[in-house]
GROMACS .gro file of C-alpha atoms in nm:
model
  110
    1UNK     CA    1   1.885  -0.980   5.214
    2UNK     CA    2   2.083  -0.754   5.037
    3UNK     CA    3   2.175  -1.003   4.812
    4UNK     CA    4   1.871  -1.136   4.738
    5UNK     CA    5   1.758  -0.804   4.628
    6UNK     CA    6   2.020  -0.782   4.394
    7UNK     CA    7   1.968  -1.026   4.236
    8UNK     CA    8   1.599  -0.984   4.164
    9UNK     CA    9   1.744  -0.645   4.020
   10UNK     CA   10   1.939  -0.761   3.739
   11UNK     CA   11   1.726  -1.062   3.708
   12UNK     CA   12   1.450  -0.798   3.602
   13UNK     CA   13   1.710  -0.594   3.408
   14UNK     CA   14   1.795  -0.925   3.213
   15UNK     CA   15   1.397  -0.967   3.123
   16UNK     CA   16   1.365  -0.591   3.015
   17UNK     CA   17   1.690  -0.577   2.805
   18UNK     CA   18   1.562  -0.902   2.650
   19UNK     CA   19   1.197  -0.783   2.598
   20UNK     CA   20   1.295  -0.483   2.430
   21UNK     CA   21   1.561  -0.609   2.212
   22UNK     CA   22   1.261  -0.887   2.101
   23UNK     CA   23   1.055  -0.600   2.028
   24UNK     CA   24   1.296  -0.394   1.835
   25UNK     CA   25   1.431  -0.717   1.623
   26UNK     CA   26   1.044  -0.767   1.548
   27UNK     CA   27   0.979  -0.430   1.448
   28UNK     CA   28   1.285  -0.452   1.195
   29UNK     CA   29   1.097  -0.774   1.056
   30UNK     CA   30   0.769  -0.643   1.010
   31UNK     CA   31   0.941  -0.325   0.849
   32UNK     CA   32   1.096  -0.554   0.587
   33UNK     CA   33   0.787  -0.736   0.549
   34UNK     CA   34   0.613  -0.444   0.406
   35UNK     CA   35   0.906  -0.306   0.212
   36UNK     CA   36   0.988  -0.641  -0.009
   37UNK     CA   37   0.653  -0.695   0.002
   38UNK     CA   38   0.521  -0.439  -0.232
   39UNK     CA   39   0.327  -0.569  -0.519
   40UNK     CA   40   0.180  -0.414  -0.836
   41UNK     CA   41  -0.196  -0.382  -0.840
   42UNK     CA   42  -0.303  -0.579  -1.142
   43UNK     CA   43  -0.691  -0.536  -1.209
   44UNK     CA   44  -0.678  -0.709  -1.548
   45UNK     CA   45  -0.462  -0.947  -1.772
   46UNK     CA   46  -0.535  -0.962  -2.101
   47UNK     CA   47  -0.611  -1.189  -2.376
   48UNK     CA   48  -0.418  -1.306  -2.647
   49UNK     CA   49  -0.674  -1.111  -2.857
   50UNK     CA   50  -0.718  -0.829  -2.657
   51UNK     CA   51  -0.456  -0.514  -2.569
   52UNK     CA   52  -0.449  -0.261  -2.280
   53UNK     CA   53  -0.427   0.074  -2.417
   54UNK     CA   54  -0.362   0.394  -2.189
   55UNK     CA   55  -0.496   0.778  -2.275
   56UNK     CA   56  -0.492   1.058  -2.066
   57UNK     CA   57  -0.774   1.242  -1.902
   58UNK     CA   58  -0.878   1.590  -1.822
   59UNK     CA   59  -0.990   1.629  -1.457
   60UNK     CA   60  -1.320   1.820  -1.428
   61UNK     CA   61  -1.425   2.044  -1.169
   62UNK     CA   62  -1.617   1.730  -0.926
   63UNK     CA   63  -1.432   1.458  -1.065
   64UNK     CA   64  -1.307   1.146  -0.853
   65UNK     CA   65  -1.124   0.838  -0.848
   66UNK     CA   66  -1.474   0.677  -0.815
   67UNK     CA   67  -1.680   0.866  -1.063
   68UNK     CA   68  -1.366   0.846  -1.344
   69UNK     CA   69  -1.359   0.440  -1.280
   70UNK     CA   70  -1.746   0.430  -1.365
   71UNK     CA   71  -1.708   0.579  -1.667
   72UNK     CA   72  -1.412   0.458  -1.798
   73UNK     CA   73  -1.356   0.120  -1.609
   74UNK     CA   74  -1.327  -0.216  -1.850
   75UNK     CA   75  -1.632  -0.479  -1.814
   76UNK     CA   76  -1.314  -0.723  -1.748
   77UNK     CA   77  -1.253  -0.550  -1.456
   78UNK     CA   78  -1.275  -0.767  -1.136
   79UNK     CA   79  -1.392  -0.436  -0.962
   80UNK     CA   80  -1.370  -0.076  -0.898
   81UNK     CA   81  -1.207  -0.047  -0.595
   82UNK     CA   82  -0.940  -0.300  -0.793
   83UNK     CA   83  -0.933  -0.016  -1.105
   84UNK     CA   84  -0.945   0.258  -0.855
   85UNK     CA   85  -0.640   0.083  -0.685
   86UNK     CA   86  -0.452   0.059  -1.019
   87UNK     CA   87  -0.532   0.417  -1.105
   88UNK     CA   88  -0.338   0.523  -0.787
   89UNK     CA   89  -0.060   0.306  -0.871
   90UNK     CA   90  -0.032   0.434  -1.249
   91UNK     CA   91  -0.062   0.766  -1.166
   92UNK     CA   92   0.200   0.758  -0.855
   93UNK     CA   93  -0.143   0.890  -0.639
   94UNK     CA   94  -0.096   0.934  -0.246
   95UNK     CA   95  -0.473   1.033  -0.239
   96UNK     CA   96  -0.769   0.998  -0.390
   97UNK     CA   97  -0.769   1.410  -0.411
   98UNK     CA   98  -0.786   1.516  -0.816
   99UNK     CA   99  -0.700   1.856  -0.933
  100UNK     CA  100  -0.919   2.003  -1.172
  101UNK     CA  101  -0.744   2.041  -1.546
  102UNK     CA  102  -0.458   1.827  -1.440
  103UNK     CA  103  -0.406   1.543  -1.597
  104UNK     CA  104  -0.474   1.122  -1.522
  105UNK     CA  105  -0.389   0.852  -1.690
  106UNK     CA  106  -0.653   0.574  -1.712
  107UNK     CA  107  -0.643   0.231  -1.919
  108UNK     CA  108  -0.882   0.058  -2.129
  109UNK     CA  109  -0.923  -0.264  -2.296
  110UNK     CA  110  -0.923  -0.272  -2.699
   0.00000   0.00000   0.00000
């Protein structure tokens, strides 16, 4: 009986051990998934004929992402959420929280 028990014990110990060292190993992977991963946000490519030219921006007082990417976003431009996406990325943004008379770089198309 006593045996029996025992080994039920370490037969569950086994699973548990192997479980979480399945879990951890897969948590490493899906870590360095989304590290190598990373990839640049490209809203545009250019023509031959055409250039992408960058100028910086005052911030208003009331100004977003959102209302900045209507007014300055390229017709080329698949969308805004894509130029509001490659705002963030060319101006190293966390957020989409502005500061009024900072400064944002923005792109355009000449």
């Amino acid at each position: 009986m006593k045996q029996t028990y025992r080994n039920e014990r370490r037969a569950a110990g086994r699973f548990h051990r192997r479980f979480f060292v399945t879990l951890f190993i897969s948590a490493v992977m899906i870590c360095m998934i989304g590290y190598f991963n990373k990839s640049q946000v490209s809203a545009y490519e250019p023509t031959d004929d055409q250039t992408i030219c960058y100028k910086s921006i005052l911030i208003e007082p009331g100004d977003s992402l959102w209302s900045i990417a209507k007014t300055y976003m390229p017709e080329e431009c698949d969308s805004i959420n894509t130029y509001i996406d490659s705002l963030r990325e060319l101006n190293n943004l966390d957020s989409d929280e502005l500061q009024a008379n900072e400064h944002l770089m923005i792109y355009y198309i000449d």
